[in-house]
mmCIF file of C-alpha atoms in Angstrom:
data_model
loop_
_atom_site.group_PDB
_atom_site.id
_atom_site.type_symbol
_atom_site.label_atom_id
_atom_site.label_comp_id
_atom_site.label_asym_id
_atom_site.label_seq_id
_atom_site.Cartn_x
_atom_site.Cartn_y
_atom_site.Cartn_z
ATOM 1 C CA MET A 73 12.572 12.838 10.882
ATOM 2 C CA ILE A 74 15.194 11.603 8.263
ATOM 3 C CA ASP A 75 14.538 8.397 6.399
ATOM 4 C CA CYS A 76 18.113 7.566 5.424
ATOM 5 C CA ARG A 77 17.695 4.578 3.258
ATOM 6 C CA LEU A 78 20.932 4.510 1.099
ATOM 7 C CA PRO A 79 22.815 1.779 -0.724
ATOM 8 C CA GLN A 80 25.432 -0.041 1.168
ATOM 9 C CA PRO A 81 28.604 1.491 -0.287
ATOM 10 C CA LEU A 82 30.934 -1.405 0.682
ATOM 11 C CA THR A 83 28.769 -3.975 -1.331
ATOM 12 C CA GLU A 84 27.252 -1.949 -4.014
ATOM 13 C CA SER A 85 29.159 -1.608 -7.258
ATOM 14 C CA GLY A 86 29.921 1.814 -8.359
ATOM 15 C CA LYS A 87 26.967 3.295 -10.259
ATOM 16 C CA ILE A 88 24.758 6.233 -10.731
ATOM 17 C CA ASN A 89 20.904 5.806 -10.501
ATOM 18 C CA THR A 90 18.346 8.393 -11.569
ATOM 19 C CA THR A 91 14.687 8.613 -10.578
ATOM 20 C CA LEU A 92 12.169 11.131 -11.999
ATOM 21 C CA GLU A 93 8.624 11.349 -10.799
ATOM 22 C CA VAL A 94 5.770 13.616 -12.168
ATOM 23 C CA GLY A 95 2.229 14.024 -11.136
ATOM 24 C CA SER A 96 -0.950 16.228 -10.743
ATOM 25 C CA TYR A 97 -0.781 19.772 -9.447
ATOM 26 C CA ASP A 98 2.619 20.481 -11.247
ATOM 27 C CA TYR A 99 4.379 17.939 -8.910
ATOM 28 C CA ALA A 100 7.760 16.930 -10.096
ATOM 29 C CA SER A 101 10.877 15.099 -8.276
ATOM 30 C CA LEU A 102 14.196 14.232 -9.485
ATOM 31 C CA SER A 103 16.595 12.027 -7.452
ATOM 32 C CA ILE A 104 20.065 11.065 -8.301
ATOM 33 C CA THR A 105 22.119 8.347 -6.280
ATOM 34 C CA ALA A 106 25.865 7.842 -6.722
ATOM 35 C CA THR A 107 27.754 4.996 -5.056
ATOM 36 C CA ASN A 108 31.558 4.193 -5.181
ATOM 37 C CA ASN A 109 34.083 1.996 -3.168
ATOM 38 C CA ASN A 110 37.785 1.045 -3.490
ATOM 39 C CA ALA A 111 37.122 -2.749 -4.336
ATOM 40 C CA HIS A 112 39.761 -3.788 -6.711
ATOM 41 C CA GLY A 113 39.385 -7.119 -8.647
ATOM 42 C CA ILE A 114 38.734 -9.997 -6.044
ATOM 43 C CA GLU A 115 39.755 -7.736 -3.244
ATOM 44 C CA PRO A 116 36.682 -6.566 -1.303
ATOM 45 C CA ALA A 117 36.055 -2.847 -0.479
ATOM 46 C CA THR A 118 37.405 -1.244 2.777
ATOM 47 C CA GLN A 119 35.937 2.193 2.090
ATOM 48 C CA GLY A 120 32.858 3.258 0.202
ATOM 49 C CA ASN A 121 30.604 6.376 -0.256
ATOM 50 C CA THR A 122 27.023 7.001 -1.372
ATOM 51 C CA VAL A 123 25.320 10.248 -2.099
ATOM 52 C CA THR A 124 21.815 10.930 -3.006
ATOM 53 C CA PHE A 125 20.258 14.350 -4.106
ATOM 54 C CA THR A 126 16.515 14.933 -4.307
ATOM 55 C CA SER A 127 14.824 17.973 -5.542
ATOM 56 C CA SER A 128 10.898 18.460 -5.897
ATOM 57 C CA HIS A 129 8.312 20.945 -6.687
ATOM 58 C CA ASP A 130 4.656 20.651 -5.874
ATOM 59 C CA LYS A 131 1.975 23.433 -6.555
ATOM 60 C CA GLY A 132 -0.482 21.935 -4.173
ATOM 61 C CA TRP A 133 -4.289 21.488 -4.643
ATOM 62 C CA ARG A 134 -5.199 24.651 -2.550
ATOM 63 C CA ASN A 135 -4.308 28.171 -3.102
ATOM 64 C CA ASN A 136 -1.152 29.412 -1.697
ATOM 65 C CA SER A 137 0.143 25.744 -1.043
ATOM 66 C CA SER A 138 3.190 25.255 -3.175
ATOM 67 C CA ARG A 139 6.318 23.683 -1.910
ATOM 68 C CA ASP A 140 9.917 23.460 -3.272
ATOM 69 C CA ALA A 141 12.445 21.332 -1.521
ATOM 70 C CA SER A 142 16.009 19.809 -1.803
ATOM 71 C CA THR A 143 17.728 17.180 0.270
ATOM 72 C CA LEU A 144 21.251 15.896 0.277
ATOM 73 C CA LEU A 145 22.047 12.498 1.971
ATOM 74 C CA PHE A 146 25.498 10.958 2.272
ATOM 75 C CA LYS A 147 27.024 7.790 3.899
ATOM 76 C CA SER A 148 30.721 6.870 4.292
ATOM 77 C CA VAL A 149 31.849 3.600 5.493
ATOM 78 C CA TRP A 150 35.334 2.568 6.726
ATOM 79 C CA LYS A 151 35.952 -1.085 7.332
ATOM 80 C CA ILE A 152 38.469 -1.176 10.135
ATOM 81 C CA SER A 153 38.267 -4.999 10.651
ATOM 82 C CA ASP A 154 36.042 -7.866 9.653
ATOM 83 C CA GLN A 155 33.832 -7.072 12.661
ATOM 84 C CA LEU A 156 34.165 -3.384 13.155
ATOM 85 C CA ASN A 157 32.967 -0.430 10.876
ATOM 86 C CA LEU A 158 33.246 3.363 11.047
ATOM 87 C CA ASP A 159 30.127 4.926 9.520
ATOM 88 C CA ILE A 160 29.464 8.648 8.913
ATOM 89 C CA LEU A 161 26.003 9.771 7.993
ATOM 90 C CA GLY A 162 25.076 13.237 7.059
ATOM 91 C CA SER A 163 22.200 15.404 5.417
ATOM 92 C CA ALA A 164 21.302 18.771 4.391
ATOM 93 C CA ASP A 165 18.009 20.129 3.498
ATOM 94 C CA THR A 166 16.097 23.225 2.513
ATOM 95 C CA SER A 167 12.433 23.946 1.619
ATOM 96 C CA ARG A 168 10.359 26.930 0.834
ATOM 97 C CA ALA A 169 6.670 26.487 1.338
ATOM 98 C CA ARG A 170 3.423 28.732 1.098
ATOM 99 C CA LEU A 171 0.836 28.153 3.785
ATOM 100 C CA SER A 172 -2.718 27.919 2.511
ATOM 101 C CA GLY A 173 -4.172 29.112 5.988
ATOM 102 C CA THR A 174 -7.464 28.007 7.390
ATOM 103 C CA ASP A 175 -10.982 27.776 5.914
ATOM 104 C CA VAL A 176 -12.175 30.242 8.540
ATOM 105 C CA ALA A 177 -9.729 33.075 7.744
ATOM 106 C CA PRO A 178 -7.529 32.310 4.566
ATOM 107 C CA THR A 179 -4.233 33.936 4.883
ATOM 108 C CA PRO A 180 -2.667 33.881 1.271
ATOM 109 C CA ASP A 181 0.536 35.656 2.240
ATOM 110 C CA ASP A 182 1.561 33.052 4.948
ATOM 111 C CA TRP A 183 4.937 31.290 4.261
ATOM 112 C CA GLN A 184 7.540 29.135 5.823
ATOM 113 C CA ASN A 185 11.250 28.506 5.060
ATOM 114 C CA ASP A 186 13.295 25.660 6.545
ATOM 115 C CA HIS A 187 16.866 24.879 6.660
ATOM 116 C CA GLY A 188 18.785 22.194 8.389
ATOM 117 C CA TRP A 189 21.743 19.757 8.392
ATOM 118 C CA LEU A 190 22.904 16.712 10.361
ATOM 119 C CA ILE A 191 26.111 14.922 10.959
ATOM 120 C CA SER A 192 26.366 11.392 12.793
ATOM 121 C CA PRO A 193 29.510 9.425 13.157
ATOM 122 C CA GLY A 194 29.599 5.898 14.833
ATOM 123 C CA LEU A 195 31.217 2.630 15.452
ATOM 124 C CA PHE A 196 29.413 -0.610 14.642
ATOM 125 C CA PHE A 197 30.397 -4.051 15.666
ATOM 126 C CA ARG A 198 29.037 -7.221 14.502
ATOM 127 C CA ASN A 199 30.079 -10.960 14.950
ATOM 128 C CA GLU A 200 28.066 -14.231 15.087
ATOM 129 C CA THR A 201 26.632 -13.597 18.522
ATOM 130 C CA THR A 202 26.963 -9.977 19.199
ATOM 131 C CA GLN A 203 25.829 -6.609 17.509
ATOM 132 C CA ALA A 204 26.913 -3.339 19.310
ATOM 133 C CA ALA A 205 27.110 0.298 18.344
ATOM 134 C CA VAL A 206 27.926 3.685 19.804
ATOM 135 C CA PHE A 207 27.198 6.865 17.658
ATOM 136 C CA TRP A 208 26.781 10.707 18.220
ATOM 137 C CA SER A 209 24.616 12.897 16.176
ATOM 138 C CA HIS A 210 24.353 16.649 15.927
ATOM 139 C CA ASN A 211 21.646 18.491 13.830
ATOM 140 C CA GLU A 212 20.621 22.073 13.623
ATOM 141 C CA THR A 213 17.368 23.409 12.007
ATOM 142 C CA SER A 214 16.133 26.898 11.346
ATOM 143 C CA THR A 215 12.604 27.868 10.512
ATOM 144 C CA LYS A 216 11.341 31.376 9.458
ATOM 145 C CA SER A 217 7.600 31.784 8.913
ATOM 146 C CA PHE A 218 4.902 34.472 8.488
ATOM 147 C CA THR A 219 1.626 33.414 10.080
ATOM 148 C CA PHE A 220 -1.342 35.184 11.449
ATOM 149 C CA ALA A 221 0.475 38.539 10.722
ATOM 150 C CA THR A 222 3.309 37.486 12.923
ATOM 151 C CA ASP A 223 7.057 36.719 11.895
ATOM 152 C CA TYR A 224 8.596 33.780 13.613
ATOM 153 C CA ASP A 225 12.144 32.701 13.719
ATOM 154 C CA TYR A 226 13.045 29.293 15.315
ATOM 155 C CA LYS A 227 16.485 27.714 15.724
ATOM 156 C CA ILE A 228 16.978 24.349 17.367
ATOM 157 C CA LYS A 229 20.204 22.539 18.046
ATOM 158 C CA ARG A 230 20.101 18.919 19.137
ATOM 159 C CA ASP A 231 22.871 16.400 20.272
ATOM 160 C CA GLU A 232 22.239 12.787 20.778
ATOM 161 C CA LEU A 233 24.805 10.113 22.184
ATOM 162 C CA THR A 234 23.649 6.486 21.948
ATOM 163 C CA ALA A 235 25.070 3.169 22.804
ATOM 164 C CA TYR A 236 23.445 -0.257 22.601
ATOM 165 C CA VAL A 237 24.412 -4.036 22.558
ATOM 166 C CA ASP A 238 22.434 -6.963 21.274
ATOM 167 C CA GLN A 239 23.505 -10.394 22.504
ATOM 168 C CA LYS A 240 22.601 -13.800 21.114
ATOM 169 C CA ILE A 241 22.402 -16.166 24.203
ATOM 170 C CA ASN A 242 21.441 -19.108 22.084
ATOM 171 C CA SER A 243 19.181 -20.077 19.047
ATOM 172 C CA GLU A 244 16.120 -19.184 20.986
ATOM 173 C CA LEU A 245 17.032 -16.077 23.053
ATOM 174 C CA ASN A 246 18.419 -12.585 22.196
ATOM 175 C CA LEU A 247 18.860 -9.891 24.824
ATOM 176 C CA GLY A 248 19.639 -6.120 24.353
ATOM 177 C CA LEU A 249 20.686 -3.123 26.368
ATOM 178 C CA GLY A 250 20.943 0.450 25.449
ATOM 179 C CA VAL A 251 21.162 4.027 26.704
ATOM 180 C CA SER A 252 20.662 7.301 24.997
ATOM 181 C CA TYR A 253 21.338 10.815 26.054
ATOM 182 C CA GLU A 254 19.746 13.952 24.333
ATOM 183 C CA ASN A 255 20.402 17.694 24.692
ATOM 184 C CA ASN A 256 18.091 20.087 22.963
ATOM 185 C CA ARG A 257 18.754 23.907 22.700
ATOM 186 C CA PHE A 258 15.865 26.186 21.390
ATOM 187 C CA ASN A 259 15.561 29.741 20.400
ATOM 188 C CA GLN A 260 12.334 31.674 19.260
ATOM 189 C CA ILE A 261 11.965 35.247 18.133
ATOM 190 C CA GLU A 262 8.703 36.814 17.207
ATOM 191 C CA SER A 263 7.879 40.119 15.694
ATOM 192 C CA THR A 264 6.038 41.435 18.722
ATOM 193 C CA PRO A 265 9.004 41.157 19.800
ATOM 194 C CA LYS A 266 9.242 38.281 22.080
ATOM 195 C CA THR A 267 12.222 36.032 22.673
ATOM 196 C CA TRP A 268 12.152 32.614 24.313
ATOM 197 C CA THR A 269 15.106 30.405 24.856
ATOM 198 C CA ASP A 270 15.507 27.101 26.841
ATOM 199 C CA THR A 271 17.507 23.785 27.052
ATOM 200 C CA MET A 272 16.111 20.421 27.630
ATOM 201 C CA GLU A 273 17.796 17.113 28.498
ATOM 202 C CA SER A 274 16.931 13.594 28.684
ATOM 203 C CA LEU A 275 18.413 10.092 29.512
ATOM 204 C CA GLY A 276 16.874 6.907 28.528
ATOM 205 C CA VAL A 277 17.903 3.416 29.475
ATOM 206 C CA TRP A 278 16.074 0.333 27.810
ATOM 207 C CA THR A 279 16.369 -3.460 27.576
ATOM 208 C CA ARG A 280 14.889 -5.844 25.342
ATOM 209 C CA ALA A 281 14.332 -9.660 24.905
ATOM 210 C CA ASP A 282 13.443 -11.684 21.829
ATOM 211 C CA TRP A 283 12.454 -15.223 22.862
ATOM 212 C CA LYS A 284 11.645 -17.926 20.211
ATOM 213 C CA ILE A 285 9.595 -20.207 22.551
ATOM 214 C CA ASN A 286 9.369 -22.887 19.814
ATOM 215 C CA SER A 287 8.963 -23.130 16.005
ATOM 216 C CA ASP A 288 5.550 -21.605 16.056
ATOM 217 C CA ASN A 289 5.659 -18.884 18.982
ATOM 218 C CA GLN A 290 7.733 -15.978 19.520
ATOM 219 C CA LEU A 291 7.681 -13.223 22.300
ATOM 220 C CA LYS A 292 9.201 -9.893 22.293
ATOM 221 C CA LEU A 293 9.590 -7.686 25.455
ATOM 222 C CA THR A 294 10.897 -4.043 25.766
ATOM 223 C CA LEU A 295 11.299 -2.030 28.948
ATOM 224 C CA ARG A 296 12.393 1.561 28.920
ATOM 225 C CA GLU A 297 12.897 4.340 31.687
ATOM 226 C CA ASP A 298 13.472 7.901 30.802
ATOM 227 C CA THR A 299 14.607 10.845 32.996
ATOM 228 C CA PHE A 300 14.039 14.583 32.020
ATOM 229 C CA THR A 301 15.259 17.757 33.283
ATOM 230 C CA ASP A 302 11.806 19.413 32.731
ATOM 231 C CA PHE A 303 9.544 16.493 33.634
ATOM 232 C CA LYS A 304 9.267 13.545 35.897
ATOM 233 C CA LYS A 305 10.680 10.100 35.359
ATOM 234 C CA HIS A 306 8.601 7.681 33.089
ATOM 235 C CA PHE A 307 8.660 3.764 32.703
ATOM 236 C CA SER A 308 7.123 2.467 29.477
ATOM 237 C CA TRP A 309 6.932 -1.136 28.089
ATOM 238 C CA ASP A 310 5.852 -3.162 25.169
ATOM 239 C CA ILE A 311 4.786 -6.780 24.761
ATOM 240 C CA HIS A 312 4.609 -8.510 21.346
ATOM 241 C CA PHE A 313 3.463 -12.031 20.801
ATOM 242 C CA ARG A 314 3.620 -13.874 17.448
ATOM 243 C CA HIS A 315 2.070 -17.186 16.452
ATOM 244 C CA GLN A 316 2.747 -19.244 13.205
ATOM 245 C CA LEU A 317 -0.625 -20.589 12.135
ATOM 246 C CA ASN A 318 0.780 -22.418 9.097
ATOM 247 C CA LYS A 319 3.668 -22.032 6.541
ATOM 248 C CA ASP A 320 2.527 -18.582 5.246
ATOM 249 C CA LEU A 321 0.026 -17.230 7.741
ATOM 250 C CA SER A 322 0.877 -15.764 11.247
ATOM 251 C CA ALA A 323 -1.009 -13.996 13.876
ATOM 252 C CA HIS A 324 0.209 -11.388 16.461
ATOM 253 C CA ALA A 325 -0.939 -9.403 19.500
ATOM 254 C CA LYS A 326 0.726 -6.508 20.993
ATOM 255 C CA ILE A 327 0.070 -4.084 24.042
ATOM 256 C CA GLY A 328 2.321 -1.283 25.087
ATOM 257 C CA THR A 329 2.572 2.059 26.402
ATOM 258 C CA ALA A 330 4.287 5.252 24.987
ATOM 259 C CA TYR A 331 5.433 8.585 26.423
ATOM 260 C CA HIS A 332 6.089 11.882 24.771
ATOM 261 C CA THR A 333 7.236 15.104 26.408
ATOM 262 C CA PRO A 334 6.381 18.409 24.737
ATOM 263 C CA SER A 335 8.917 19.747 22.438
ATOM 264 C CA ALA A 336 10.564 23.168 22.661
ATOM 265 C CA ASN A 337 8.287 24.257 19.856
ATOM 266 C CA ASP A 338 5.302 22.996 21.972
ATOM 267 C CA LEU A 339 6.406 24.810 25.114
ATOM 268 C CA ALA A 340 6.978 28.045 23.190
ATOM 269 C CA GLY A 341 3.325 28.056 21.870
ATOM 270 C CA GLY A 342 1.971 27.248 25.385
ATOM 271 C CA THR A 343 -1.814 26.568 25.942
ATOM 272 C CA VAL A 344 -4.775 28.772 26.511
ATOM 273 C CA GLY A 345 -4.891 30.495 29.701
ATOM 274 C CA GLY A 346 -1.129 29.837 30.505
ATOM 275 C CA VAL A 347 -1.902 26.133 31.573
ATOM 276 C CA PRO A 348 1.525 24.189 31.541
ATOM 277 C CA LEU A 349 1.766 21.469 28.919
ATOM 278 C CA ARG A 350 1.896 17.986 30.208
ATOM 279 C CA PRO A 351 3.569 14.938 28.604
ATOM 280 C CA GLU A 352 1.510 12.699 26.326
ATOM 281 C CA THR A 353 0.809 9.139 27.265
ATOM 282 C CA ASN A 354 -0.604 6.309 25.263
ATOM 283 C CA TYR A 355 -1.801 2.797 25.983
ATOM 284 C CA GLY A 356 -2.109 0.756 22.811
ATOM 285 C CA LYS A 357 -3.529 -2.548 21.811
ATOM 286 C CA GLU A 358 -3.159 -4.392 18.495
ATOM 287 C CA LEU A 359 -4.317 -7.608 16.757
ATOM 288 C CA GLY A 360 -3.166 -8.679 13.259
ATOM 289 C CA LEU A 361 -2.860 -11.451 10.685
ATOM 290 C CA ARG A 362 0.014 -11.434 8.183
ATOM 291 C CA TYR A 363 0.243 -13.675 5.086
ATOM 292 C CA GLU A 364 3.585 -14.048 3.187
ATOM 293 C CA ASN A 365 4.520 -16.653 0.736
ATOM 294 C CA SER A 366 7.949 -17.538 -0.714
ATOM 295 C CA LYS A 367 6.956 -15.960 -4.140
ATOM 296 C CA ASP A 368 5.456 -12.637 -4.606
ATOM 297 C CA LEU A 369 2.305 -12.137 -2.550
ATOM 298 C CA SER A 370 1.928 -10.659 1.072
ATOM 299 C CA TRP A 371 -0.817 -8.750 2.915
ATOM 300 C CA THR A 372 -1.366 -7.647 6.553
ATOM 301 C CA ILE A 373 -4.667 -6.973 8.488
ATOM 302 C CA VAL A 374 -4.432 -5.034 11.701
ATOM 303 C CA ALA A 375 -7.013 -3.732 14.188
ATOM 304 C CA PHE A 376 -5.604 -1.516 16.888
ATOM 305 C CA GLU A 377 -6.808 0.959 19.528
ATOM 306 C CA ASN A 378 -4.899 3.819 21.031
ATOM 307 C CA SER A 379 -5.877 5.464 24.354
ATOM 308 C CA LEU A 380 -4.264 8.880 24.603
ATOM 309 C CA THR A 381 -4.016 11.132 27.587
ATOM 310 C CA ASP A 382 -3.116 14.930 27.461
ATOM 311 C CA LEU A 383 -2.692 14.851 23.526
ATOM 312 C CA ILE A 384 -0.385 17.534 22.526
ATOM 313 C CA SER A 385 -2.075 19.262 19.404
ATOM 314 C CA PHE A 386 -2.417 22.699 17.897
ATOM 315 C CA ASP A 387 -5.796 24.376 17.706
ATOM 316 C CA TYR A 388 -5.808 27.908 16.899
ATOM 317 C CA VAL A 389 -8.835 30.022 18.305
ATOM 318 C CA PHE A 390 -9.691 33.068 16.300
ATOM 319 C CA PRO A 391 -10.724 36.144 18.252
ATOM 320 C CA TYR A 392 -14.115 36.561 16.468
#
């Protein structure tokens, strides 16, 4: 997962920000962000760029648990018209980590190195009543590790094409529709030796409605259907209701389902006894209160329950 929270280069003035963090166990992190655009005088910018580089070191609180990591994020924006932008997002990252092993059989020589990059161009449209986007992303990751006296080498390539449109029907109702296609290619090589390759594809279609029933009540509904090359179709849904109790306090209730198919890495590991992995499903319920005033105080209290079926997890069993 990449958390790509970058300054908006078309509106941020050209500047450089630096952040330094230090902590226990030799933790240190340095982050530098630079932003520039072509704004001139009273003329607004039509092109801008922002780049963030972060490097960190953490010794860890257990033996053999140190980690060094570096990440580069960038965003470039071209203003084609008042309503249309071309955005390009990208990232590159690398990390070297030691793996502390387990309490049962510590393995002080275990390690894992990760490298990856991502590029994602897209067109984004916005006016008073419509938001729409179409974007493609491609990313590649490589992982090399030594665990349980075995060398592993993983390589994953992933492409995604997504398009969506959100339409403001009136002041009370917004409707949305989207579609997303994914293609994952996976290669694994072990020192045993063993080679495993596969390609998995999926197609998802979703629709959403955001209805402001009145000044105090709001209802959100999301419906989605996914089709997979390796698994059956699945339909999921989510209902979220919010009621404004007073000016600062609101209550909400939410129920929904979720669906997660095994990743290529999960399938490579398999299960004990050769039992095929099944998709993971969840039925969740949530109740909450949120307080937020116009000054500087906000808090949220949430109670929730998740009912998971066929949970996908890793549980290594030692042979002794």
